[in-house]
Tab-separated table of C-alpha atoms in Angstrom:
chain	number	residue	atom	x	y	z
J	532	ASN	CA	-10.568	-1.175	1.497
J	533	ALA	CA	-10.527	-3.520	-1.487
J	534	GLY	CA	-7.619	-1.970	-3.227
J	535	VAL	CA	-7.396	-2.876	-6.880
J	536	THR	CA	-10.066	-5.070	-8.247
J	537	GLN	CA	-10.218	-6.684	-11.978
J	538	THR	CA	-13.323	-8.040	-13.580
J	539	PRO	CA	-13.723	-10.886	-15.131
J	540	LYS	CA	-10.989	-13.102	-13.393
J	541	PHE	CA	-10.930	-15.519	-16.504
J	542	ARG	CA	-12.357	-15.388	-20.027
J	543	VAL	CA	-12.204	-17.362	-22.989
J	544	LEU	CA	-12.613	-15.591	-26.378
J	545	LYS	CA	-12.585	-16.805	-30.028
J	546	THR	CA	-10.550	-14.925	-32.497
J	547	GLY	CA	-12.235	-11.546	-33.742
J	548	GLN	CA	-14.341	-11.225	-30.676
J	549	SER	CA	-14.325	-7.961	-28.656
J	550	MET	CA	-14.370	-7.904	-25.010
J	551	THR	CA	-13.372	-5.153	-22.072
J	552	LEU	CA	-11.529	-5.596	-18.904
J	553	LEU	CA	-12.481	-3.615	-15.982
J	554	CYS	CA	-10.210	-2.181	-13.397
J	555	ALA	CA	-11.385	-0.485	-10.389
J	556	GLN	CA	-9.488	1.089	-7.390
J	557	ASP	CA	-10.631	2.766	-4.060
J	558	MET	CA	-7.615	4.506	-3.214
J	559	ASN	CA	-8.060	7.718	-4.944
J	560	HIS	CA	-5.137	7.258	-7.125
J	561	GLU	CA	-4.209	9.428	-9.997
J	562	TYR	CA	-2.340	6.937	-12.045
J	563	MET	CA	-3.538	3.504	-13.311
J	564	TYR	CA	-1.660	1.041	-15.808
J	565	TRP	CA	-2.470	-2.296	-17.678
J	566	TYR	CA	0.215	-4.781	-17.941
J	567	ARG	CA	0.364	-8.311	-19.681
J	568	GLN	CA	2.285	-11.063	-17.998
J	569	ASP	CA	3.527	-13.558	-20.646
J	570	PRO	CA	5.690	-16.883	-19.520
J	571	GLY	CA	9.452	-15.809	-19.537
J	572	MET	CA	8.830	-12.479	-20.345
J	573	GLY	CA	7.966	-10.542	-17.144
J	574	LEU	CA	5.284	-7.802	-17.267
J	575	ARG	CA	4.804	-5.386	-20.021
J	576	LEU	CA	3.124	-2.007	-19.925
J	577	ILE	CA	0.266	-1.794	-22.455
J	578	HIS	CA	-1.198	1.501	-21.519
J	579	TYR	CA	-1.363	3.854	-18.647
J	580	SER	CA	-3.235	6.832	-17.421
J	581	VAL	CA	-2.130	9.869	-15.541
J	582	GLY	CA	-5.516	11.021	-14.718
J	583	GLU	CA	-9.296	11.106	-15.534
J	584	GLY	CA	-9.814	11.554	-19.245
J	585	THR	CA	-6.075	10.841	-20.183
J	586	THR	CA	-4.451	7.866	-21.592
J	587	ALA	CA	-0.732	7.047	-22.911
J	588	LYS	CA	0.719	4.037	-24.623
J	589	GLY	CA	3.266	1.701	-23.135
J	590	GLU	CA	5.648	-0.831	-24.274
J	591	VAL	CA	3.022	-3.131	-26.189
J	592	PRO	CA	-0.002	-0.907	-26.941
J	593	ASP	CA	-1.097	-2.469	-30.408
J	594	GLY	CA	-4.210	-4.293	-30.471
J	595	TYR	CA	-5.541	-2.596	-27.473
J	596	ASN	CA	-7.513	0.489	-26.318
J	597	VAL	CA	-8.244	1.890	-22.998
J	598	SER	CA	-10.445	4.614	-21.345
J	599	ARG	CA	-10.553	6.522	-18.175
J	600	LEU	CA	-13.793	8.074	-17.922
J	601	LYS	CA	-13.985	7.988	-14.008
J	602	LYS	CA	-10.984	8.225	-11.774
J	603	GLN	CA	-11.445	5.177	-10.087
J	604	ASN	CA	-11.828	3.117	-13.105
J	605	PHE	CA	-9.689	2.061	-16.038
J	606	LEU	CA	-10.835	-0.190	-19.088
J	607	LEU	CA	-8.816	-2.175	-21.508
J	608	GLY	CA	-10.606	-3.156	-24.483
J	609	LEU	CA	-9.570	-5.598	-27.255
J	610	GLU	CA	-11.423	-4.896	-30.423
J	611	SER	CA	-10.836	-7.866	-32.415
J	612	ALA	CA	-8.984	-10.651	-30.164
J	613	ALA	CA	-6.131	-12.603	-31.645
J	614	PRO	CA	-4.551	-15.814	-30.260
J	615	SER	CA	-1.355	-13.619	-29.468
J	616	GLN	CA	-3.250	-11.884	-26.678
J	617	THR	CA	-3.738	-14.866	-24.692
J	618	SER	CA	-2.136	-13.656	-21.427
J	619	VAL	CA	-2.538	-12.584	-17.982
J	620	TYR	CA	-3.516	-9.003	-17.786
J	621	PHE	CA	-2.790	-6.916	-14.703
J	622	CYS	CA	-3.848	-3.791	-13.647
J	623	ALA	CA	-2.079	-1.217	-10.988
J	624	SER	CA	-2.563	2.023	-9.559
J	625	SER	CA	-0.263	4.381	-7.959
J	626	SER	CA	-0.553	7.920	-6.421
J	627	GLY	CA	2.056	9.168	-8.298
J	628	LEU	CA	3.477	8.174	-11.765
J	629	ALA	CA	5.572	4.753	-11.297
J	630	GLY	CA	8.725	5.288	-12.933
J	631	VAL	CA	8.938	9.158	-13.133
J	632	LYS	CA	7.918	9.757	-9.649
J	633	ARG	CA	9.055	6.499	-8.427
J	634	GLU	CA	5.734	5.526	-6.764
J	635	THR	CA	4.969	2.278	-5.811
J	636	GLN	CA	2.268	0.538	-7.868
J	637	TYR	CA	-0.403	-1.594	-6.094
J	638	PHE	CA	-1.645	-4.446	-8.329
J	639	GLY	CA	-4.798	-6.123	-9.109
J	640	PRO	CA	-5.288	-10.010	-8.971
J	641	GLY	CA	-4.971	-10.450	-12.697
J	642	THR	CA	-7.476	-11.506	-15.392
J	643	ARG	CA	-6.521	-14.732	-17.354
J	644	LEU	CA	-7.397	-14.303	-20.928
J	645	LEU	CA	-7.564	-17.226	-23.726
J	646	VAL	CA	-7.907	-16.708	-27.178
J	647	LEU	CA	-8.771	-19.477	-29.263
Q	1220	ALA	CA	17.152	1.775	-23.043
Q	1221	GLN	CA	16.617	0.462	-19.535
Q	1222	THR	CA	16.830	-3.363	-19.154
Q	1223	VAL	CA	16.312	-5.539	-16.126
Q	1224	THR	CA	17.656	-9.078	-16.269
Q	1225	GLN	CA	17.187	-11.778	-13.735
Q	1226	SER	CA	19.625	-14.604	-14.582
Q	1227	GLN	CA	18.081	-17.118	-12.095
Q	1228	PRO	CA	14.953	-18.448	-13.760
Q	1229	GLU	CA	14.582	-20.915	-10.677
Q	1230	MET	CA	15.912	-21.038	-7.024
Q	1231	SER	CA	15.406	-23.552	-4.389
Q	1232	VAL	CA	16.364	-23.007	-0.375
Q	1233	GLN	CA	15.609	-25.161	2.659
Q	1234	GLU	CA	13.181	-23.842	5.142
Q	1235	ALA	CA	14.815	-21.532	7.652
Q	1236	GLU	CA	17.807	-21.143	5.561
Q	1237	THR	CA	19.033	-17.818	3.587
Q	1238	VAL	CA	18.725	-17.534	-0.181
Q	1239	THR	CA	19.851	-14.554	-2.565
Q	1240	LEU	CA	18.104	-13.512	-5.766
Q	1241	SER	CA	20.009	-11.603	-8.448
Q	1242	CYS	CA	19.160	-8.797	-10.515
Q	1243	THR	CA	21.174	-6.297	-12.875
Q	1244	TYR	CA	19.869	-3.832	-14.738
Q	1245	ASP	CA	21.033	-1.143	-17.188
Q	1246	THR	CA	20.465	2.396	-17.234
Q	1247	SER	CA	21.971	5.806	-18.220
Q	1248	GLU	CA	19.726	7.648	-15.681
Q	1249	SER	CA	21.177	8.946	-12.456
Q	1250	ASP	CA	18.084	8.975	-10.242
Q	1251	TYR	CA	15.949	6.020	-10.214
Q	1252	TYR	CA	14.084	3.525	-7.622
Q	1253	LEU	CA	14.428	-0.346	-7.678
Q	1254	PHE	CA	11.649	-2.693	-6.635
Q	1255	TRP	CA	11.296	-6.332	-5.690
Q	1256	TYR	CA	7.772	-7.456	-6.069
Q	1257	LYS	CA	6.560	-11.399	-4.959
Q	1258	GLN	CA	3.784	-13.263	-7.086
Q	1259	PRO	CA	2.510	-16.300	-5.165
Q	1260	PRO	CA	0.457	-18.596	-6.626
Q	1261	SER	CA	-2.347	-16.144	-6.296
Q	1262	ARG	CA	-0.996	-13.991	-9.070
Q	1263	GLN	CA	-1.397	-11.218	-6.789
Q	1264	MET	CA	1.732	-8.991	-7.065
Q	1265	ILE	CA	3.102	-7.766	-3.682
Q	1266	LEU	CA	5.797	-5.073	-2.956
Q	1267	VAL	CA	8.386	-6.650	-0.782
Q	1268	ILE	CA	10.970	-3.987	-0.876
Q	1269	ARG	CA	12.102	-0.631	-2.537
Q	1270	GLN	CA	15.317	1.058	-2.911
Q	1271	GLU	CA	16.187	4.558	-3.739
Q	1272	ALA	CA	19.248	4.773	-5.871
Q	1273	TYR	CA	20.391	8.069	-4.307
Q	1274	LYS	CA	20.352	6.193	-0.969
Q	1275	GLN	CA	23.677	4.288	-0.123
Q	1276	GLN	CA	22.293	2.349	2.892
Q	1277	ASN	CA	20.554	-1.010	1.679
Q	1278	ALA	CA	16.867	-1.106	2.348
Q	1279	THR	CA	15.469	-4.015	4.981
Q	1280	GLU	CA	12.166	-5.253	5.496
Q	1281	ASN	CA	12.260	-7.772	8.227
Q	1282	ARG	CA	13.620	-10.908	6.733
Q	1283	PHE	CA	13.948	-9.205	3.350
Q	1284	SER	CA	17.137	-7.132	2.600
Q	1285	VAL	CA	18.790	-5.859	-0.484
Q	1286	ASN	CA	22.469	-5.445	-1.603
Q	1287	PHE	CA	22.471	-2.516	-3.851
Q	1288	GLN	CA	25.674	-1.928	-5.909
Q	1289	LYS	CA	25.034	1.147	-8.072
Q	1290	ALA	CA	28.180	1.205	-9.845
Q	1291	ALA	CA	27.943	-2.203	-10.699
Q	1292	LYS	CA	24.193	-1.773	-11.554
Q	1293	SER	CA	23.270	-4.871	-9.228
Q	1294	PHE	CA	20.157	-5.059	-6.778
Q	1295	SER	CA	19.980	-8.648	-5.184
Q	1296	LEU	CA	17.426	-9.521	-2.719
Q	1297	LYS	CA	18.304	-11.595	0.424
Q	1298	ILE	CA	15.460	-13.551	1.998
Q	1299	SER	CA	16.548	-14.908	5.658
Q	1300	ASP	CA	15.218	-17.567	7.643
Q	1301	SER	CA	13.234	-18.951	4.498
Q	1302	GLN	CA	9.518	-19.741	5.212
Q	1303	LEU	CA	7.332	-21.869	3.016
Q	1304	GLY	CA	4.888	-18.733	2.253
Q	1305	ASP	CA	8.066	-17.167	0.844
Q	1306	ALA	CA	7.574	-19.643	-2.225
Q	1307	ALA	CA	6.536	-17.480	-5.212
Q	1308	MET	CA	7.809	-15.823	-8.290
Q	1309	TYR	CA	9.808	-12.657	-7.639
Q	1310	PHE	CA	10.381	-10.034	-9.930
Q	1311	CYS	CA	12.827	-7.192	-9.899
Q	1312	ALA	CA	11.556	-3.907	-11.333
Q	1313	TYR	CA	13.416	-0.740	-12.408
Q	1314	GLY	CA	11.471	2.763	-11.999
Q	1315	GLY	CA	13.106	5.762	-13.654
Q	1316	ASN	CA	11.457	7.672	-16.474
Q	1317	GLN	CA	9.892	4.379	-17.389
Q	1318	PHE	CA	8.780	1.325	-15.495
Q	1319	TYR	CA	10.514	-2.273	-16.263
Q	1320	PHE	CA	10.122	-5.566	-14.917
Q	1321	GLY	CA	12.605	-8.379	-15.146
Q	1322	THR	CA	11.649	-11.886	-16.210
Q	1323	GLY	CA	11.027	-13.173	-12.682
Q	1324	THR	CA	12.823	-15.972	-10.595
Q	1325	SER	CA	10.663	-18.699	-9.202
Q	1326	LEU	CA	11.485	-19.522	-5.596
Q	1327	THR	CA	11.047	-23.100	-4.122
Q	1328	VAL	CA	11.070	-23.386	-0.506
Q	1329	ILE	CA	11.773	-27.035	0.742
Q	1330	PRO	CA	10.477	-28.092	3.912
């Protein structure tokens, strides 16, 4: 049981380049989330999904897009990377909606992204 | 809006001793959950303990326990018999209509 996995683990981008971060979970969870973690700021929610084919904005959605074409996968895209998007990105999943339904989230190992 | 405040950016504890990490939150909601997550150097986020706001009894998980003061909106984490493996960043989190994390407390365990 792999839980939540993220690909890649580390990436360096130049300003203006695009990339996609992949999150996969094998727990049959309905809900998935993308966070970014910056020094001194904790984790902030970028986007989340309440089920296959649905997505919603979180606290800091600007500059990111997401897709949930399959229940087990949640993709985070950066169309035109900026240095301000240098961060560590975490994916999480839960059986119920964290917050509203108070469910525990299970986190992936994180992706470190550096935008030059 | 809900906020979560961890006022101790860094804490240290001697091995086998007890340490308490502080967390306060602000909310107008009456029903919510509170969480403590641990993030070791591997960066993996691990759930340590969870507390339902409607329960007066403080949650415990082995060496980890909380002191939940609903009226004061305080949710501290006590780690007893600290071990070297407890060294990590600890995040307090609030789950209500939205989910919010605090800024974290870095815990060092001194051998």
